[in-house]
């Protein structure tokens, strides 16, 4: 099989959304299936495969309102601005057909990814 090679580098947040175990990762028009993701060491192991599906992450998105600062009235509605914290954690993925985009399977990860904040 030869020595491992680096296809690409990316930030940890992007890796969690694109390189979860089981994901199809596209690189230069070729598909790779992710076999493992080691966030601690920043390494994903992939295998080159031609597949008839693509994947989309399933995630929990949480928004925490930390306070209210400014108010703006628009007609009969009021809008507030202020600090917030947003977290996202991938817990599974959808396999969809490359032919018609139809759902093939809903998959769960063995363990949910740690949440990241933005």
Coordinates of C-alpha atoms in Angstrom, one line a residue:
X1 CA 0.0 0.0 0.0
X2 CA 2.9 2.4 0.5
X3 CA 3.6 5.1 2.9
X4 CA 0.8 7.5 4.0
X5 CA 0.5 10.8 2.2
X6 CA -1.1 14.0 3.2
X7 CA -4.0 15.0 0.9
X8 CA -4.9 18.3 2.6
X9 CA -4.8 20.1 5.9
X10 CA -7.8 21.9 7.5
X11 CA -8.9 23.3 10.8
X12 CA -10.3 21.0 13.5
X13 CA -13.8 22.5 13.2
X14 CA -13.9 21.8 9.5
X15 CA -12.5 18.3 10.0
X16 CA -15.3 17.5 12.4
X17 CA -17.9 18.5 9.8
X18 CA -16.2 16.8 6.9
X19 CA -14.0 13.9 8.1
X20 CA -16.1 11.9 10.6
X21 CA -15.7 8.1 10.4
X22 CA -17.8 6.9 7.4
X23 CA -17.8 10.2 5.6
X24 CA -17.1 10.5 1.9
X25 CA -14.5 13.1 1.4
X26 CA -13.9 14.6 -2.1
X27 CA -10.4 15.7 -3.0
X28 CA -9.5 16.9 -6.5
X29 CA -12.5 15.1 -8.0
X30 CA -11.7 11.7 -6.3
X31 CA -13.7 10.2 -3.4
X32 CA -12.2 8.9 -0.2
X33 CA -14.0 7.1 2.6
X34 CA -12.9 8.2 6.1
X35 CA -11.8 5.2 8.2
X36 CA -10.9 7.1 11.3
X37 CA -10.4 10.6 12.7
X38 CA -8.0 11.4 15.5
X39 CA -8.7 14.9 16.6
X40 CA -6.1 14.9 19.3
X41 CA -3.3 14.2 16.8
X42 CA -5.0 16.0 13.9
X43 CA -5.0 13.0 11.6
X44 CA -7.8 11.4 9.5
X45 CA -7.2 8.1 7.8
X46 CA -9.0 7.7 4.5
X47 CA -9.2 5.1 1.7
X48 CA -9.6 5.9 -2.0
X49 CA -13.0 4.4 -3.1
X50 CA -15.5 5.0 -5.9
X51 CA -18.9 5.0 -4.2
X52 CA -22.4 5.8 -5.4
X53 CA -23.3 8.0 -2.5
X54 CA -22.2 11.2 -0.6
X55 CA -22.6 12.0 3.0
X56 CA -23.9 14.9 5.0
X57 CA -23.3 15.4 8.8
X58 CA -26.1 15.2 11.3
X59 CA -25.4 17.6 14.2
X60 CA -26.8 19.2 17.3
X61 CA -26.6 23.0 17.0
X62 CA -27.2 24.9 20.3
X63 CA -27.5 28.7 20.6
X64 CA -27.1 30.2 24.1
X65 CA -28.2 33.8 24.5
X66 CA -25.8 35.4 27.0
X67 CA -27.5 38.8 27.3
X68 CA -29.4 41.5 25.5
X69 CA -27.8 44.9 24.6
X70 CA -29.5 46.9 21.9
X71 CA -33.2 46.9 20.8
X72 CA -34.5 47.8 17.4
X73 CA -38.2 48.1 16.6
X74 CA -39.3 47.1 13.2
X75 CA -43.1 47.7 12.8
X76 CA -44.8 45.8 15.5
X77 CA -41.7 43.6 16.1
X78 CA -38.7 44.1 18.3
X79 CA -35.3 42.7 17.6
X80 CA -32.5 42.5 20.2
X81 CA -28.7 42.1 19.7
X82 CA -26.2 40.9 22.2
X83 CA -23.6 38.2 23.0
X84 CA -24.3 34.6 22.3
X85 CA -22.5 31.3 22.2
X86 CA -23.0 28.7 19.5
X87 CA -22.0 25.1 19.8
X88 CA -22.2 22.3 17.2
X89 CA -21.5 18.5 17.7
X90 CA -21.7 15.9 14.9
X91 CA -23.5 12.7 16.1
X92 CA -24.1 11.0 12.7
X93 CA -24.6 11.4 9.0
X94 CA -26.9 10.8 6.1
X95 CA -25.8 8.7 3.1
X96 CA -27.4 10.0 -0.1
X97 CA -27.4 8.8 -3.7
X98 CA -25.1 10.6 -6.1
X99 CA -27.6 9.8 -8.9
X100 CA -30.8 11.4 -7.4
X101 CA -29.9 12.8 -4.0
X102 CA -32.3 10.4 -2.3
X103 CA -31.6 9.3 1.3
X104 CA -30.0 5.8 1.4
X105 CA -29.3 5.5 5.1
X106 CA -29.2 7.4 8.4
X107 CA -26.0 6.5 10.2
X108 CA -24.9 7.1 13.8
X109 CA -21.3 7.7 14.8
X110 CA -19.9 5.3 17.4
X111 CA -19.5 8.3 19.7
X112 CA -20.6 11.8 19.3
X113 CA -17.9 14.3 18.3
X114 CA -16.9 16.8 21.0
X115 CA -18.8 20.0 20.5
X116 CA -17.0 23.0 19.0
X117 CA -17.8 26.6 19.6
X118 CA -18.0 29.6 17.3

